[in-house]
XYZ file of C-alpha atoms in Angstrom:
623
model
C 0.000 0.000 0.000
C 1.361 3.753 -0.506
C 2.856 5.529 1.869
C -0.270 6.568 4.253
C 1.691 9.005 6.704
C -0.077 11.936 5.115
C -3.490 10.066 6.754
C -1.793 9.630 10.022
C -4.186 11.834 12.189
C -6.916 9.258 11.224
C -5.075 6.384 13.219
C -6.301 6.616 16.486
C -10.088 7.281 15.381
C -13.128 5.581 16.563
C -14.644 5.977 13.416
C -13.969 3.681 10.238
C -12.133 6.109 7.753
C -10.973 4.910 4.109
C -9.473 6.839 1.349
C -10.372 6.281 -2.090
C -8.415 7.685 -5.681
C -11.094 9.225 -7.641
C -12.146 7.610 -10.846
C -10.105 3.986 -10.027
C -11.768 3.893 -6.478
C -8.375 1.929 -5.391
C -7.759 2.409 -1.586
C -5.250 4.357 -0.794
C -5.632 4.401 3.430
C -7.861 2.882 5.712
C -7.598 3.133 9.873
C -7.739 0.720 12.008
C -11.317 0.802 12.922
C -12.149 0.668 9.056
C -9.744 -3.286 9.084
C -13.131 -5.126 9.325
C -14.644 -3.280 5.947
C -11.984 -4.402 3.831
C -11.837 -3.142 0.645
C -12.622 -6.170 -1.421
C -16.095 -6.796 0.951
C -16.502 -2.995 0.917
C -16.035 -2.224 -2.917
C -16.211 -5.548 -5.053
C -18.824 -6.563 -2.705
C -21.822 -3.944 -2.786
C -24.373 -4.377 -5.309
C -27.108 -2.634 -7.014
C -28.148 0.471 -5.964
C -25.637 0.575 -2.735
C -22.610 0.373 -5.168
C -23.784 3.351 -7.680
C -24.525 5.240 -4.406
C -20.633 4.680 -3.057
C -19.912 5.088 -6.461
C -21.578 8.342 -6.864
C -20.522 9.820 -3.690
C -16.974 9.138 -4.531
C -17.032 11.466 -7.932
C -19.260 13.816 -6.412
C -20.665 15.987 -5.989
C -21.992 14.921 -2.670
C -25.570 15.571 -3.045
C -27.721 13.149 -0.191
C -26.953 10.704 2.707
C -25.840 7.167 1.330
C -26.214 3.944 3.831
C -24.556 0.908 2.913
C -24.720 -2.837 4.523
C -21.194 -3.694 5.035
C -21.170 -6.950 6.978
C -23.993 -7.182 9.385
C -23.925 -3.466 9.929
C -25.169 -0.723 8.464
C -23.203 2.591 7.949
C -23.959 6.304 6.510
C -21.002 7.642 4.314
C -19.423 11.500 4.744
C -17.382 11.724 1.989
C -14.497 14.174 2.184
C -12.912 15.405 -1.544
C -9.066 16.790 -1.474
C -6.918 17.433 -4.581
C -6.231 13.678 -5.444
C -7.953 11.958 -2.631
C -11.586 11.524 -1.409
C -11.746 10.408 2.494
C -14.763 8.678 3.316
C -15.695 8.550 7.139
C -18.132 5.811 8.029
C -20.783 6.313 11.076
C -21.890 3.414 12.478
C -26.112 3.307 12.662
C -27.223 -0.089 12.563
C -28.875 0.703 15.799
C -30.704 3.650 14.004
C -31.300 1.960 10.819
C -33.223 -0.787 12.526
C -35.000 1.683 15.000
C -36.466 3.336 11.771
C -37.034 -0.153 10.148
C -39.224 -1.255 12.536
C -40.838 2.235 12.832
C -41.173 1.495 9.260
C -42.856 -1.581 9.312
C -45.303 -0.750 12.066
C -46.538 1.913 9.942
C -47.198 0.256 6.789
C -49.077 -2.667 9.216
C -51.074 0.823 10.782
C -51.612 1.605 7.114
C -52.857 -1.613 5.753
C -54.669 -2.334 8.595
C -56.349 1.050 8.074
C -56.712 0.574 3.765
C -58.558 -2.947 5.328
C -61.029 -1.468 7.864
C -62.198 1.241 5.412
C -62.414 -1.358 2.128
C -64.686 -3.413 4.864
C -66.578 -0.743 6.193
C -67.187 0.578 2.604
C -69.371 -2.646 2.073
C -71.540 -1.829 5.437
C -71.843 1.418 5.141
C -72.857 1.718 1.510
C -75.504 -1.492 2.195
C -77.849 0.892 4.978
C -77.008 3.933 2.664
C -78.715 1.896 -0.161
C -81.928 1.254 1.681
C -82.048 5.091 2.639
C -81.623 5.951 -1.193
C -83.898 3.754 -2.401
C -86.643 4.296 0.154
C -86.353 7.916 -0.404
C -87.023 7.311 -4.274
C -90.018 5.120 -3.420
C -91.643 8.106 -1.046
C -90.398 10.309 -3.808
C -92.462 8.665 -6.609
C -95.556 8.064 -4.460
C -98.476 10.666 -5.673
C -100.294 13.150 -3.065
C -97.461 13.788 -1.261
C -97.898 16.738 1.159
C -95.180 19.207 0.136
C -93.592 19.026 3.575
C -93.173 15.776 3.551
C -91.756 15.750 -0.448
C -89.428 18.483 0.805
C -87.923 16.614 3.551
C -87.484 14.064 0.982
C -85.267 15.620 -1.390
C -83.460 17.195 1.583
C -82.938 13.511 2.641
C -81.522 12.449 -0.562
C -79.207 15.417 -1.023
C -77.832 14.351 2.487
C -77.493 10.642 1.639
C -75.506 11.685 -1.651
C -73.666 14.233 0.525
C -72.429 11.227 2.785
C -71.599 8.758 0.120
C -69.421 11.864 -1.494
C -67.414 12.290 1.316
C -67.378 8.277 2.381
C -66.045 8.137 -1.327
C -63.422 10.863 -0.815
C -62.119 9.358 2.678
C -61.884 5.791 0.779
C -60.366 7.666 -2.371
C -57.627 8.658 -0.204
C -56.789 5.553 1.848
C -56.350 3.499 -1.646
C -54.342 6.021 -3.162
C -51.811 6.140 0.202
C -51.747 2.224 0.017
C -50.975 2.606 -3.858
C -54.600 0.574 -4.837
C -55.654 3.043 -7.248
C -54.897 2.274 -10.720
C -55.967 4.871 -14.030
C -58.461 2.493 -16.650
C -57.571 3.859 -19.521
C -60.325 3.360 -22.457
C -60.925 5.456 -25.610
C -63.089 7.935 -24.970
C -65.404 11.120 -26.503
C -63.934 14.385 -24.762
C -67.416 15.945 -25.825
C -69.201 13.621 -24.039
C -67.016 13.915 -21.355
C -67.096 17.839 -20.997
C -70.724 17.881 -21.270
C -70.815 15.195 -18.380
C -69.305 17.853 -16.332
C -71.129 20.736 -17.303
C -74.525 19.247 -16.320
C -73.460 18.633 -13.086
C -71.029 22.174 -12.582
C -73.519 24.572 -14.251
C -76.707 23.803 -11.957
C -74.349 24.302 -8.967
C -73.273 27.558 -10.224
C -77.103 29.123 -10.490
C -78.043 27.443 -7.443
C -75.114 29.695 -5.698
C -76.018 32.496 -7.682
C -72.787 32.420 -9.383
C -72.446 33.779 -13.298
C -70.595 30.328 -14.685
C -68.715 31.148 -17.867
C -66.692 28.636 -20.497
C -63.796 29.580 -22.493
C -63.285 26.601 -25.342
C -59.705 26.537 -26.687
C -58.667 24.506 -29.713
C -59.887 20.879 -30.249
C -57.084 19.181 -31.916
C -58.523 15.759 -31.213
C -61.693 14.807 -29.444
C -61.268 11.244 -28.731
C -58.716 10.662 -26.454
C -57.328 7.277 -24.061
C -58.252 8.786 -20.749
C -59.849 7.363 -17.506
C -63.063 9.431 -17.733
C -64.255 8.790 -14.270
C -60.737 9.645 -12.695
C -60.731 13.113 -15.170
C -64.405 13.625 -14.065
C -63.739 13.464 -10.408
C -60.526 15.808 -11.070
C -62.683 18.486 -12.770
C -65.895 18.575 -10.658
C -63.147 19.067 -7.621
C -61.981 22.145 -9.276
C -65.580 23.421 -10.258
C -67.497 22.380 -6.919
C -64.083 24.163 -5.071
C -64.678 27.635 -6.716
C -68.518 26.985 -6.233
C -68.370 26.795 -2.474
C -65.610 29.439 -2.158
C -67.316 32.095 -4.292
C -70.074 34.315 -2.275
C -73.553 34.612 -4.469
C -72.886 37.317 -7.122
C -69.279 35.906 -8.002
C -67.786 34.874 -10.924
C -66.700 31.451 -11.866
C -64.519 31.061 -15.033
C -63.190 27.386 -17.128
C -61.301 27.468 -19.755
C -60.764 24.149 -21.572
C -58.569 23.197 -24.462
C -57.051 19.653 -26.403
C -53.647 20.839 -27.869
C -51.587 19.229 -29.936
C -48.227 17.614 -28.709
C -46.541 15.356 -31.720
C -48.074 12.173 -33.658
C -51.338 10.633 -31.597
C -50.418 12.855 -28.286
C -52.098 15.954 -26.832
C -52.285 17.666 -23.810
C -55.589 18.451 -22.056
C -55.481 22.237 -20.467
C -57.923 22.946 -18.111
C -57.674 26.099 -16.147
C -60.295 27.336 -13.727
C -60.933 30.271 -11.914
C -63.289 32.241 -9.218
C -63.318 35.687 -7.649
C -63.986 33.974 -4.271
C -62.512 34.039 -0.893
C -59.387 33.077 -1.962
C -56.193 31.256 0.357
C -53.419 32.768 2.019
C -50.125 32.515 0.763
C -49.567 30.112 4.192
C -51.931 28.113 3.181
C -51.135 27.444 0.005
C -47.954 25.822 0.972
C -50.323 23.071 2.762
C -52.916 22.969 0.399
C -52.845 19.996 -1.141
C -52.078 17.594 2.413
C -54.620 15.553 3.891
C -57.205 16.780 6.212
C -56.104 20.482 5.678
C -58.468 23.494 6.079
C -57.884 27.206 6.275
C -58.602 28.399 9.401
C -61.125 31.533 8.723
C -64.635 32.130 9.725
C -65.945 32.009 5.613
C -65.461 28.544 5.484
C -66.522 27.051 8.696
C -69.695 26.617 7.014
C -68.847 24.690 4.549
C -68.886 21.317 4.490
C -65.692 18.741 3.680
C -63.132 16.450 4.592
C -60.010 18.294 3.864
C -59.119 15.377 0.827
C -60.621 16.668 -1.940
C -57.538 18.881 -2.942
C -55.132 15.772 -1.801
C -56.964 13.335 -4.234
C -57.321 15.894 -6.644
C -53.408 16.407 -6.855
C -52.793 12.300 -6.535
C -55.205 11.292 -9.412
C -53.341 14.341 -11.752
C -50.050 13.046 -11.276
C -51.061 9.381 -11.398
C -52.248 10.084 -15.069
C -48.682 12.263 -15.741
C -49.911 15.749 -15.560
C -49.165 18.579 -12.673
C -51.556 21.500 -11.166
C -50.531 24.707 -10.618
C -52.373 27.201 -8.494
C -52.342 31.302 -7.698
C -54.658 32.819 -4.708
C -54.812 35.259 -2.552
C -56.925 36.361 0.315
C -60.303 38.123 -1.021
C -59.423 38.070 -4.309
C -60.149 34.236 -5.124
C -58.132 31.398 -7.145
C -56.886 29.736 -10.161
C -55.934 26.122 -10.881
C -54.166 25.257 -13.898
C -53.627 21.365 -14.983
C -52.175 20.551 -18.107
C -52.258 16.374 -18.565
C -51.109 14.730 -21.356
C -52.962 11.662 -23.265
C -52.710 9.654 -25.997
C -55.323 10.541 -29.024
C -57.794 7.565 -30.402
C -58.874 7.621 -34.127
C -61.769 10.572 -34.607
C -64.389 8.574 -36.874
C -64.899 9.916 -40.015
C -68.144 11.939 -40.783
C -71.359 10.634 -42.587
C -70.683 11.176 -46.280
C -74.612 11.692 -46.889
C -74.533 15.485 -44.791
C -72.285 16.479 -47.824
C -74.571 19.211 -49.621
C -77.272 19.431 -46.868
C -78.619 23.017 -46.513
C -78.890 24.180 -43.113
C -81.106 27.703 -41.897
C -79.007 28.630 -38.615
C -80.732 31.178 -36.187
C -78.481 32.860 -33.605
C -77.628 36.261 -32.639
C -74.296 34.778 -30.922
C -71.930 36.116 -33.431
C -69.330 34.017 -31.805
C -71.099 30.823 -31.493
C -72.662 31.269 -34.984
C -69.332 31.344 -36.087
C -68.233 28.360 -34.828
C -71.283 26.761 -36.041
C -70.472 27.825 -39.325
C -66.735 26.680 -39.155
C -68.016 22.940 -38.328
C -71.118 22.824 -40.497
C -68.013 23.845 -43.549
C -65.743 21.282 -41.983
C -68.670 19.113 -43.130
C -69.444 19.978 -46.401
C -72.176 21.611 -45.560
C -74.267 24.732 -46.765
C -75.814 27.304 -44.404
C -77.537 30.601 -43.863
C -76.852 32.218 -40.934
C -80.295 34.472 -39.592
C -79.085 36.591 -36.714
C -82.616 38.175 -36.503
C -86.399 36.911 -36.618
C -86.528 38.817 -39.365
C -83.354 37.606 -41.291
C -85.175 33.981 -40.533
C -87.991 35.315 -41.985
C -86.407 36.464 -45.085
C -84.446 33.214 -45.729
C -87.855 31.241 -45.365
C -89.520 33.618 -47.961
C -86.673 32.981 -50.536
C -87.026 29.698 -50.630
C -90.871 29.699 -51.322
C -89.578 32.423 -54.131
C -86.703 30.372 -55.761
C -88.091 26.987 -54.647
C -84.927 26.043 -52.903
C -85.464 23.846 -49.167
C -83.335 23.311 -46.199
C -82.414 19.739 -44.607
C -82.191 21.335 -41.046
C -83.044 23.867 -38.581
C -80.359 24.575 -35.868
C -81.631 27.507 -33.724
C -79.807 28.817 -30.744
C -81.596 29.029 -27.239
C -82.207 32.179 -27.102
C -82.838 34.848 -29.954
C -82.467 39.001 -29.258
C -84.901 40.450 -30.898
C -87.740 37.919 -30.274
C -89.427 35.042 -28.096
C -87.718 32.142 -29.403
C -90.540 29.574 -28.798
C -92.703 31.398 -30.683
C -90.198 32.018 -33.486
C -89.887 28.069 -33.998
C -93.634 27.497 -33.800
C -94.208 29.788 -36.600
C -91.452 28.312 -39.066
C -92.830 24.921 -38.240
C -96.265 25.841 -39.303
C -94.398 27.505 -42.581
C -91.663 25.005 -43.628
C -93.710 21.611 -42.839
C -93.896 19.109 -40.263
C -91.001 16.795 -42.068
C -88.188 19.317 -41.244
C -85.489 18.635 -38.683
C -85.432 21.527 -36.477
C -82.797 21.115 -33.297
C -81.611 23.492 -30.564
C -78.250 24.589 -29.664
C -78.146 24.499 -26.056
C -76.334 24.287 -23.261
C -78.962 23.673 -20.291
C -80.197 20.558 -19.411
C -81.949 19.200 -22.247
C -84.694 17.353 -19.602
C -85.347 20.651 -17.615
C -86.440 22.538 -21.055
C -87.150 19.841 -23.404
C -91.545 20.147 -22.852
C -91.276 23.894 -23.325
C -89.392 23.521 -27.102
C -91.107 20.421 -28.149
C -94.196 21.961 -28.241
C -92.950 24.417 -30.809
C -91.513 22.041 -32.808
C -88.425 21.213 -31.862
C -87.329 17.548 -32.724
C -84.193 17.503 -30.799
C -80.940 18.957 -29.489
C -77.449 19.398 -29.791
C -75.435 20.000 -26.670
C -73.276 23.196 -26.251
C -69.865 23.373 -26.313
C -70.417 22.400 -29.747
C -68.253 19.537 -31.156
C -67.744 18.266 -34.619
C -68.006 14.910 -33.469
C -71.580 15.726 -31.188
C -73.099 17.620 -34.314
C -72.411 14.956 -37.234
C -74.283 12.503 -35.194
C -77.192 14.560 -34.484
C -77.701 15.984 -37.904
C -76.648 12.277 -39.320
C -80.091 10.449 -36.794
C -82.453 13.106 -38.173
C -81.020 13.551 -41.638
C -83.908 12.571 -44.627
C -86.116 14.193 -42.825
C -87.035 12.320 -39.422
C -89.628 15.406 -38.960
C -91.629 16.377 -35.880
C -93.144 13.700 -33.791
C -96.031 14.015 -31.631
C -95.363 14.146 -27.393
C -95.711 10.778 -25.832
C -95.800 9.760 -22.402
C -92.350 9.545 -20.990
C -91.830 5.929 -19.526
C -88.856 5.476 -17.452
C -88.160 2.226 -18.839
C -90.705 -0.533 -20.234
C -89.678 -3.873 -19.252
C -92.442 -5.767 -19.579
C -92.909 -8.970 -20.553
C -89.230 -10.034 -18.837
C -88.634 -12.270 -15.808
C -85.588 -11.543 -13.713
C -84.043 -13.529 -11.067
C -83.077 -11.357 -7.776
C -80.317 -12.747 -5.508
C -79.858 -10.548 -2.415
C -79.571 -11.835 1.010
C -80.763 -8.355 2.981
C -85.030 -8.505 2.814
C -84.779 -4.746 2.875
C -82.716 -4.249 0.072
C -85.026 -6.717 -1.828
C -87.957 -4.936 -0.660
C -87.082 -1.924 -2.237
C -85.486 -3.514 -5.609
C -88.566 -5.376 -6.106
C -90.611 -2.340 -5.762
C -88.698 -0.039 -7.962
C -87.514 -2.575 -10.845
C -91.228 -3.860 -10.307
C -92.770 -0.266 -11.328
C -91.205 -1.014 -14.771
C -93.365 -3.786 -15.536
C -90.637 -6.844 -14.865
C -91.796 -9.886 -13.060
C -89.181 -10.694 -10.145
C -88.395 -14.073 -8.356
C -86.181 -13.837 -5.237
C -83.440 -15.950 -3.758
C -81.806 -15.141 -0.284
C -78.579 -16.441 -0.922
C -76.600 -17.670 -3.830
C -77.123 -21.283 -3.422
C -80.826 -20.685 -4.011
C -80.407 -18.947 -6.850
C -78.375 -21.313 -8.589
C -81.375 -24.157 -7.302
C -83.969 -21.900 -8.397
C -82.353 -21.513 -11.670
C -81.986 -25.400 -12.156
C -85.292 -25.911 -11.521
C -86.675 -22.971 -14.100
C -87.146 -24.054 -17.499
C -84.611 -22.926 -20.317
C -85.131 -19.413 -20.867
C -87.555 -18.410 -18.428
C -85.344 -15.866 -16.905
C -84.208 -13.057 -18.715
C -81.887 -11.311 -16.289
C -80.278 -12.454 -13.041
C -79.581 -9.807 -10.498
C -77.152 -11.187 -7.897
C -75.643 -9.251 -4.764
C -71.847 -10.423 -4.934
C -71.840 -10.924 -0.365
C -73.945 -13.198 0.691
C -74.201 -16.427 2.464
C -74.334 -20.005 2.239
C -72.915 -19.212 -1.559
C -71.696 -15.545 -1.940
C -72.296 -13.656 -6.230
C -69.427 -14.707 -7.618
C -69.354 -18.370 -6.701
C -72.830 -18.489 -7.885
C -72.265 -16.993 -11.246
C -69.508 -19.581 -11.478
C -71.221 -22.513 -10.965
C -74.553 -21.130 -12.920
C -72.415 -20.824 -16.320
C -70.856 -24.159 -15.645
C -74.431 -25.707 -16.018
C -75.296 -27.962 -18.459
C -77.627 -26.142 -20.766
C -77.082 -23.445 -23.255
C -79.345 -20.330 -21.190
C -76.700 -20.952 -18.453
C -73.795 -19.390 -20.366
C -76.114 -16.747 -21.896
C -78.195 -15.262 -19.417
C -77.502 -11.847 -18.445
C -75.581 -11.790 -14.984
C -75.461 -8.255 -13.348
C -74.168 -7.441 -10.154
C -75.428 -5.296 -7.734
C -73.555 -4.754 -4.716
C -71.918 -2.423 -2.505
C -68.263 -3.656 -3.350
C -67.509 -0.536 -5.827
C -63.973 -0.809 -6.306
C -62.060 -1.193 -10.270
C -60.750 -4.528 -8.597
C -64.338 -5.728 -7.520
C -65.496 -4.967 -11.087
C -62.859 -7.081 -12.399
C -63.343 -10.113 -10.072
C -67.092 -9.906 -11.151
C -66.631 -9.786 -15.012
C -63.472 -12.295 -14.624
C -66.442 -14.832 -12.696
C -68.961 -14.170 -15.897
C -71.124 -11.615 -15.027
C -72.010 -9.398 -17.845
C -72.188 -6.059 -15.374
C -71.751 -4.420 -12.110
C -73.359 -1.700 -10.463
C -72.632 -0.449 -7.224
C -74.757 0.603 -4.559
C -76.766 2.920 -3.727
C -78.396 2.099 -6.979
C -79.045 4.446 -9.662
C -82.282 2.959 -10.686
C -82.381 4.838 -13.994
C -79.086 2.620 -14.999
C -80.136 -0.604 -13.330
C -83.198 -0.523 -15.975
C -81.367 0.892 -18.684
C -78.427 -2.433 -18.197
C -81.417 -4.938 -17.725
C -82.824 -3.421 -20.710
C -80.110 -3.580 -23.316
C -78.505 -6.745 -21.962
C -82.338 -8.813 -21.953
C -83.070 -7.281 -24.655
C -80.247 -7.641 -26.856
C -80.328 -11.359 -26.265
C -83.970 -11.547 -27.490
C -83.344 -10.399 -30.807
């Protein structure tokens, strides 16, 4: 070994010290205490990540604490750089390092033990919150009500979706600290999506007496690969936030735009904006951890866990984009999230619009040009009335020159004249066979009986999409004309005989009463063992639909469902299995579509899709 005098005043220390040449990593000294790490077991014999650590440390620069298992200890490295030499001194803290490793492990048991509890309790919690939903609808639907009692009814249900919003968030959280949540990826419409969120972030905004206003950016693509509920739940955050934070007569602003970012990838910009209460700059630096609240008297009325912001921030970066956000005290916020996705093939327009003549009434010069732009896009030709009278006008030109239009878009709202009446009249003029739809961007249910009774055959939902409009225009196109008003039925299902399979009697109590109301006839089994009996003993294709709960005893849903489609018969592989049950996790849905059911809905149930599923799926096997 070199001469090691120059090292000398490390011979007497406690401490291990070796010296390394940079680059080769040869040892040039090493103290007695250091004997026991020899260089061989210290270099040659570290592996992995430990080695490129030492390794790292040696060239510099020396950036963060390594630890490296030498032996049966452990031991954190200061490394020391001169002109040709790099002394390493080598603490000793095995006693540490396994202090902090059981600290370690008792936490993660805490935390699992936790993620357990709540997955359970999810199940029992969401059962009783089922019956309270679906009692409430029952009252709800009953007629001659007294309006007291109809009132405390839809405060009941607001509460009971209040509760399973914030049971969600609390169980949102847990999965995402135990690294359970996963993004489901599928291609999907970003029009569809956006308007998803509207209906929902638009009502909230009037009921707070808030002025809501959209800024759309470009629309490079509008079918993306996204997980639609995970971007959903990120943008009603955002929305519902500046809602609740913005005092009636505020201002809440999105902006929204699909950008392009190379071959099949684009980047989703969403910013949003309030003039509400705002956040202090101290604050902000603990906005997004768990359970955190500003500590003012404006928001001690409002209602929340503290998570939203937390899960909001997880779910962005989970999907690889980031949030950025600017407040300040009385002067309210803006988030900005920019999230990158991959782009799915758009699906090329029907050829048969090509030519169509459109008559477009809107005072919107903005929006009518838009309308314009896509309408072109399509091959499309249009006149554009801005007035009654410019609608007027167009109308009288074509009993003049003999020309006719394929369609009738017509905005909401007209300035110079009452809409409704407007539409009424050019019905009674231009025939009963023409297509006339609304541009709108209100809930099509809450203003559909006003507009159909002047005519109107339809809508198309605002922001306007190329995608949205070609299929509207495409369904009505040849002249699908005005039909008359018929009862609205929630959903017929007459004539088809489903199997129930839930073990709680009030849970089939109130399934049987609300699936009932659609005309279904419903047996019911209190366990999956009878089911699968009951099912044996029916006659091939007597039951249309089987409804099994996935907990139950004797034989729980998915053991059932496995042992029905292994029957000997040809229903048994065919017959529509759907879940219903208050397991609502992406894993739960997998174990019940891996076992052969062809559904799952969680609970509460929204009744609206349980007879829209049994529908298609009976159905569909009928024909």
């Amino acid at each position: 070994m070199p001469d090691n005098r120059p090292f000398s005043q490390w011979d007497l220390s406690p401490i291990p010290v070796i010296a390394f040449a940079p680059g080769s990593h040869s040892v040039l000294y090493r103290n007695s205490a250091a004997m026991p790490l020899a260089p061989d077991t210290l270099v040659e014999g570290l592996t992995g990540p430990e080695s490129a650590a030492l390794c790292a440390a040696l060239d510099g620069p020396y950036e963060a604490p390594v630890f490296l298992h030498v032996g049966g200890g452990v031991y954190s490295l200061l490394p020391i750089s001169g002109s040709d030499t790099v002394t390493c001194l080598f603490q000793d803290v095995t006693a540490y390092y396994n202090r902090t490793r059981d600290a370690l492990d008792q936490a993660l048991m805490a935390s699992q033990a936790k993620t357990t509890f709540l997955s359970e309790m999810s199940h029992d919690i969401r059962t009783p919150m089922g019956a309270i939903a679906g009692l409430t609808d029952i009252a709800l639907s009953q007629p001659g009500s007294p309006t007291k009692v109809s009132e405390c009814l839809e405060k009941i249900k607001v509460a009971s979706g209040h509760m399973m919003s914030l049971l969600n968030e609390v169980l949102d959280m847990s999965r995402i600290e135990s690294g359970r949540v996963q993004i489901q990826a599928e291609p999907t419409n970003i029009a569809d999506l956006l308007h998803e969120i509207l209906i929902v972030a638009k009502p909230q905004a009037d009921s707070g007496g808030l002025q809501f206003v959209l800024e759309m950016g470009q629309i490079a693509r509008e079918n993306l690969v996204l997980d639609s509920v995970r971007l959903k739940q990120v943008c009603l955050n955002l929305l519902s936030n500046a809602v609740k934070y913005t005092p009636r007569g505020g201002r809440v602003e999105m902006s929204f735009a699909v950008l392009p970012a190379g071959d099949d990838a684009v980047t989703m910009h969403l910013c949003v904006k309030d003039n509400g209460i705002g956040m202090s700059r101290e604050f902000l630096m603990k906005l997004f951890t768990p359970f955190e609240r500003e500590e003012k008297s404006s928001v001690h009325k409002i209602q929340g866990t503290g998570l939203g912001m937390t899960i909001t921030k997880n779910l962005i970066e989970l999907m690889g984009g980031h949030i950025e956000v600017e407040s300040e005290t009385d002067k309210g916020s803006c988030f900005t999230l920019d999230i990158p996705f991959a782009a799915a093939p758009d699906p090329e327009p029907d050829s048969s619009l090509r030519g169509c003549k459109v008559l477009l009434l809107d005072s919107d010069n903005k929006q009518a040009s838009l309308t314009l732009s896509l309408l072109k896009e399509l091959g499309m030709e249009c006149d554009w009335a801005s007035t009654a009278g410019d609608a007027v006008s167009y109308v009288n030109d074509c009993d003049i020159f003999g020309t006719e239009y394929q369609f009738l878009l017509a905005a909401e709202k007209l300035e110079d004249t009452e809409m409704t009446l407007l539409l009424s009249e050019l019905r009674n003029r231009l025939g009963q066979s023409l297509p006339i739809l609304l541009l709108t961007g209100s809930d099509w249910s809450q203003i559909e009986y006003v507009f159909t009774r002047s005519g109107v055959d339809g809508f198309v939902p605002l922001p306007l999409f190329k995608s949205k409009l070609a299929a509207t225009l495409s369904s009505h196109i040849g002249g699908a004309g005005h039909k008359e008003l018929q009862a609205q039925v929630r959903c017929d299902l007459s004539g088809l005989r489903l199997l129930l399979a839930e073990d709680n009697e009030l849970n089939r109590e109130i399934a049987v009463e609300l699936i009932g109301e659609s005309g279904a006839q419903i047996d019911c089994a209190e366990d999956g063992r009878q089911a699968v009996d009951m099912f044996k003993e029916s006659a091939p294709g007597a039951y249309d639909a089987i409804l099994m709960d996935v907990q139950m005893p004797v034989l729980g849903g998915l053991d059932a469902t496995r042992e029905l489609r292994a029957l000997p018969r040809p229903d048994a592989r065919t017959v529509p299995i759907i879940a219903m049950t208050a397991n609502a996790f992406v894993e739960d849905v997998k174990k019940s579509l891996e076992a052969g059911m062809d559904a799952h809905i969680s609970k509460p149930l929204d009744i609206d899709k349980v007879l829209s599923t049994i529908d298609s799926l009976a159905r569909g096997r009928q024909a």
